[in-house]
Coordinates of C-alpha atoms and ligand atoms in Angstrom, one line a residue:
X1 CA -16.1 2.2 -1.8
X2 CA -14.1 -1.6 -1.1
X3 CA -10.0 -0.8 -1.5
X4 CA -7.7 -3.0 -1.0
X5 CA -5.7 -2.2 1.9
X6 CA -2.6 -3.9 2.8
X7 CA -0.3 -3.0 6.3
X8 CA 3.2 -2.6 6.0
X9 CA 4.0 -2.8 9.6
X10 CA 8.1 -2.3 8.7
X11 CA 10.3 -2.4 11.9
X12 CA 7.5 -0.4 13.8
X13 CA 6.1 -3.1 16.2
X14 CA 7.9 -5.4 18.7
X15 CA 5.7 -8.7 20.3
X16 CA 4.3 -6.5 22.7
X17 CA 3.7 -3.6 20.7
X18 CA 1.3 -6.5 18.3
X19 CA -0.3 -8.6 20.8
X20 CA -1.8 -4.6 22.2
X21 CA -1.7 -3.8 18.4
X22 CA -4.7 -6.9 17.2
X23 CA -6.5 -6.3 20.4
X24 CA -7.7 -3.2 19.6
X25 CA -7.6 -3.6 16.0
X26 CA -11.4 -3.7 14.9
X27 CA -11.3 -5.9 12.4
X28 CA -12.6 -5.9 8.4
X29 CA -10.4 -6.9 5.1
X30 CA -6.4 -5.5 5.4
X31 CA -3.8 -7.5 4.2
X32 CA -0.7 -7.1 7.1
X33 CA 2.6 -7.5 6.2
X34 CA 3.9 -7.1 9.7
X35 CA 8.2 -8.0 10.5
X36 CA 8.6 -12.0 9.8
X37 CA 9.3 -13.5 13.5
X38 CA 5.7 -12.3 14.1
X39 CA 3.5 -13.3 11.5
X40 CA 2.9 -16.1 13.0
X41 CA 0.4 -13.7 15.4
X42 CA -1.8 -12.9 12.7
X43 CA -4.2 -15.3 13.0
X44 CA -7.2 -15.4 11.1
X45 CA -5.8 -12.6 8.8
X46 CA -4.8 -12.3 4.9
X47 CA -0.6 -12.2 5.7
X48 CA 1.8 -11.4 3.3
X49 CA 5.8 -11.5 3.9
X50 CA 8.0 -7.7 3.2
X51 CA 10.1 -8.6 0.6
X52 CA 10.8 -13.3 0.0
X53 CA 14.3 -15.0 -0.4
X54 CA 14.8 -14.3 -4.6
X55 CA 15.9 -18.2 -4.8
X56 CA 14.7 -21.3 -3.2
X57 CA 18.0 -21.9 -2.0
X58 CA 17.8 -24.1 1.7
X59 CA 21.7 -23.0 2.6
X60 CA 20.5 -18.7 3.3
X61 CA 21.7 -17.7 6.7
X62 CA 18.6 -14.7 7.1
X63 CA 15.9 -15.7 4.5
X64 CA 13.1 -16.3 4.2
X65 CA 11.5 -18.0 1.0
X66 CA 8.7 -19.2 -1.3
X67 CA 8.1 -21.8 0.8
X68 CA 8.3 -20.1 3.9
X69 CA 5.8 -17.4 3.8
X70 CA 3.4 -19.9 2.7
X71 CA 3.2 -22.4 5.0
X72 CA 3.2 -19.3 7.9
X73 CA -0.3 -18.7 5.6
X74 CA 0.5 -15.9 3.5
X75 CA -0.7 -14.4 -0.2
X76 CA 1.4 -12.2 -0.6
X77 CA 4.6 -10.2 -0.5
X78 CA 6.0 -6.8 -0.9
X79 CA 9.1 -6.9 -3.9
X80 CA 10.8 -3.9 -4.4
X81 CA 10.5 -1.5 -1.3
X82 CA 11.9 1.8 -2.0
X83 CA 13.3 0.9 1.4
X84 CA 15.0 -2.7 0.5
X85 CA 16.1 -0.6 -2.9
X86 CA 17.7 1.7 -0.6
X87 CA 19.9 -0.5 2.6
X88 CA 20.0 -3.9 0.9
X89 CA 21.1 -2.0 -3.2
X90 CA 17.9 -4.6 -4.7
X91 CA 17.7 -3.8 -8.0
X92 CA 15.7 -4.5 -11.2
X93 CA 17.0 -7.6 -11.6
X94 CA 16.5 -8.3 -8.8
X95 CA 12.8 -7.6 -7.4
X96 CA 12.0 -10.0 -11.0
X97 CA 13.6 -12.8 -9.6
X98 CA 11.4 -12.0 -6.8
X99 CA 8.6 -10.6 -8.3
X100 CA 8.7 -14.5 -10.2
X101 CA 9.3 -16.4 -7.6
X102 CA 6.3 -15.0 -5.8
X103 CA 4.6 -15.8 -9.0
X104 CA 5.8 -19.6 -9.3
X105 CA 5.2 -19.8 -5.7
X106 CA 1.2 -18.7 -6.5
X107 CA 1.5 -16.2 -4.3
X108 CA 0.9 -12.5 -5.5
X109 CA 3.9 -10.0 -5.9
X110 CA 2.8 -6.8 -4.4
X111 CA 5.1 -4.2 -6.5
X112 CA 6.2 -1.0 -5.4
X113 CA 7.9 1.8 -7.7
X114 CA 8.2 5.7 -7.3
X115 CA 10.4 7.8 -8.2
X116 CA 12.4 10.4 -5.7
X117 CA 12.0 13.6 -4.9
X118 CA 15.0 14.9 -7.6
X119 CA 13.9 12.8 -9.7
X120 CA 9.9 14.2 -9.3
X121 CA 11.7 17.9 -9.5
X122 CA 13.2 17.3 -13.2
X123 CA 10.3 15.6 -14.3
X124 CA 11.3 11.7 -14.8
X125 CA 8.3 10.0 -12.5
X126 CA 6.5 9.0 -15.8
X127 CA 10.1 8.0 -17.3
X128 CA 11.5 6.4 -13.6
X129 CA 8.3 4.5 -12.8
X130 CA 7.7 3.0 -16.3
X131 CA 11.0 1.9 -16.7
X132 CA 10.5 0.6 -13.1
X133 CA 7.8 -1.8 -14.1
X134 CA 9.0 -3.1 -17.9
X135 CA 12.0 -4.6 -15.8
X136 CA 11.2 -6.1 -12.9
X137 CA 7.9 -7.5 -14.4
X138 CA 10.5 -9.0 -16.8
X139 CA 7.9 -12.8 -17.8
X140 CA 6.3 -12.1 -15.4
X141 CA 2.6 -14.1 -16.3
X142 CA -0.5 -14.4 -13.7
X143 CA -2.0 -11.8 -10.9
X144 CA 0.5 -8.3 -9.8
X145 CA -1.3 -6.0 -7.3
X146 CA 1.3 -3.1 -8.4
X147 CA 2.3 -0.1 -6.0
X148 CA 3.0 3.1 -6.7
X149 CA 4.7 5.0 -3.5
X150 CA 6.4 8.4 -4.8
X151 CA 9.6 7.7 -2.5
X152 CA 9.7 10.8 -1.3
X153 CA 6.0 10.5 -0.1
X154 CA 7.0 7.9 2.2
X155 CA 7.2 8.4 5.9
X156 CA 7.8 12.1 5.0
X157 CA 4.4 13.3 5.9
X158 CA 4.2 14.8 2.1
X159 CA 1.4 13.8 -0.2
X160 CA 1.4 14.5 -4.7
X161 CA -1.6 16.4 -5.5
X162 CA -4.8 13.9 -5.8
X163 CA -4.3 15.1 -9.3
X164 CA -0.9 13.9 -9.8
X165 CA -2.3 10.2 -8.2
X166 CA -5.2 9.9 -10.7
X167 CA -2.3 10.0 -13.9
X168 CA 0.6 7.9 -12.5
X169 CA -1.6 5.1 -12.2
X170 CA -3.6 5.1 -15.3
X171 CA -0.6 6.1 -16.7
X172 CA 0.6 3.0 -15.1
X173 CA -2.8 0.8 -15.8
X174 CA -3.0 2.1 -19.3
X175 CA 1.1 0.4 -19.5
X176 CA -0.5 -2.3 -17.6
X177 CA -3.9 -3.0 -18.0
X178 CA -4.7 -6.2 -15.9
X179 CA -3.5 -5.4 -13.0
X180 CA -4.9 -3.6 -9.5
X181 CA -2.7 0.0 -8.1
X182 CA -2.8 0.8 -5.2
X183 CA -1.2 4.9 -3.7
X184 CA 1.6 3.9 -1.2
X185 CA 3.0 7.1 0.8
X186 CA 2.3 8.6 4.0
X187 CA -1.5 7.3 4.0
X188 CA -2.8 8.9 7.0
X189 CA -6.9 9.4 8.7
X190 CA -6.1 12.2 8.6
X191 CA -6.1 12.1 4.8
X192 CA -8.5 9.7 3.9
X193 CA -11.1 11.0 2.0
X194 CA -9.4 13.3 0.7
X195 CA -7.5 10.7 -1.9
X196 CA -10.4 8.5 -1.7
X197 CA -11.7 10.1 -4.1
X198 CA -9.2 10.3 -6.9
X199 CA -11.4 7.3 -9.0
X200 CA -8.2 5.2 -10.8
X201 CA -6.8 4.6 -7.4
X202 CA -7.8 0.7 -6.2
X203 CA -6.5 0.4 -3.3
X204 CA -3.5 1.5 0.0
X205 CA -0.7 0.4 0.3
X206 CA 0.0 1.7 4.2
X207 CA 3.1 2.0 6.6
X208 CA 3.5 4.4 9.6
X209 CA -0.5 4.4 10.0
X210 CA -0.9 0.0 9.8
X211 CA 0.8 0.0 12.6
X212 CA -2.0 1.9 15.2
X213 CA -4.9 0.2 15.3
X214 CA -6.8 4.1 15.7
X215 CA -5.0 4.9 12.9
X216 CA -5.9 2.1 10.7
X217 CA -9.5 1.5 12.3
X218 CA -10.2 4.7 9.8
X219 CA -8.6 3.6 7.6
X220 CA -10.3 1.0 7.4
X221 CA -14.4 2.0 8.0
X222 CA -13.6 5.1 5.6
X223 CA -12.5 2.4 2.5
X224 CA -14.1 -0.5 3.3
Ligands
LIG301 P1 3.9 5.6 4.9 O1 4.9 4.4 4.0 O2 2.3 4.8 4.9 O3 5.0 5.5 6.9 O4 4.6 6.3 4.4 C1 4.1 3.3 3.0 C2 5.0 3.1 2.9 O5 6.7 2.7 3.3 O6 4.7 1.2 1.9

C-alpha cells in the first residue's frame, strides 16, 4: 500500500516545536505543509503551502505568493481548506483563483471540499461537494489532488463510516476521474488501519496528528 500523506500542521507548532518534531520524525514520503515561517526548516522534504495568494500582486501585505512558495521548494499548495473558508471567508471564486494561480505556477493544488454537519444531516453531501468542485475547478487544466474533508470531522475526533467515505470518494472520482482523492478529518494512528480498508482513498490530509511525530510515524508505517 502506498498512500499519499499530506501533513497540514496548521498553527500547532512554534519553531522549537518544529525542531523537536523533525528530530523525532522517522522519515517517509510525506508532503509537509508547515506554517509559512517554518518551511525553511524542512530540508529535504516534499513541501506545500497551507495557502497561497490568489494573485501575483507584490504590493500585498501578509500574502505569500506562488513565486515565494516556489523559491522555498514548495511543489504543492492547500486550497480552500474549510478553516480558510470559515475564518477568512474564502468563497469558491477565491478558491478557483488560488487553484488556477497554483496550476499556472507549475505547482499541484490540493483542493479541500466537504459538507458541514447540518448539510450531512440533511443528506446534502453529494450536492455540496459537487458544487464546490465544479466552482473551484472551473478552467483548471493540470494535476489536482482533491481532499474530501467533512467539516464536522475536522479536529472533532469524529469520522464518517468507511462506507460513507467510500461513497463520496467514488462519487468525486466519477465526476473527476483523473484526480487522486484523499480523505481528511480526524485521521489518527488509532484509526488509520480501519481507514486503510477503503481502497478508493488515495491518501490522507492530516491535521492535528501530523504535528505529533509519534502519531505521524505510526501513520506513515501503516500507509507506506
Ligand atoms: P484534523 O484536520 O486531522 O485535525 O481533523 C484535518 C485538516 O484540517 O486538514
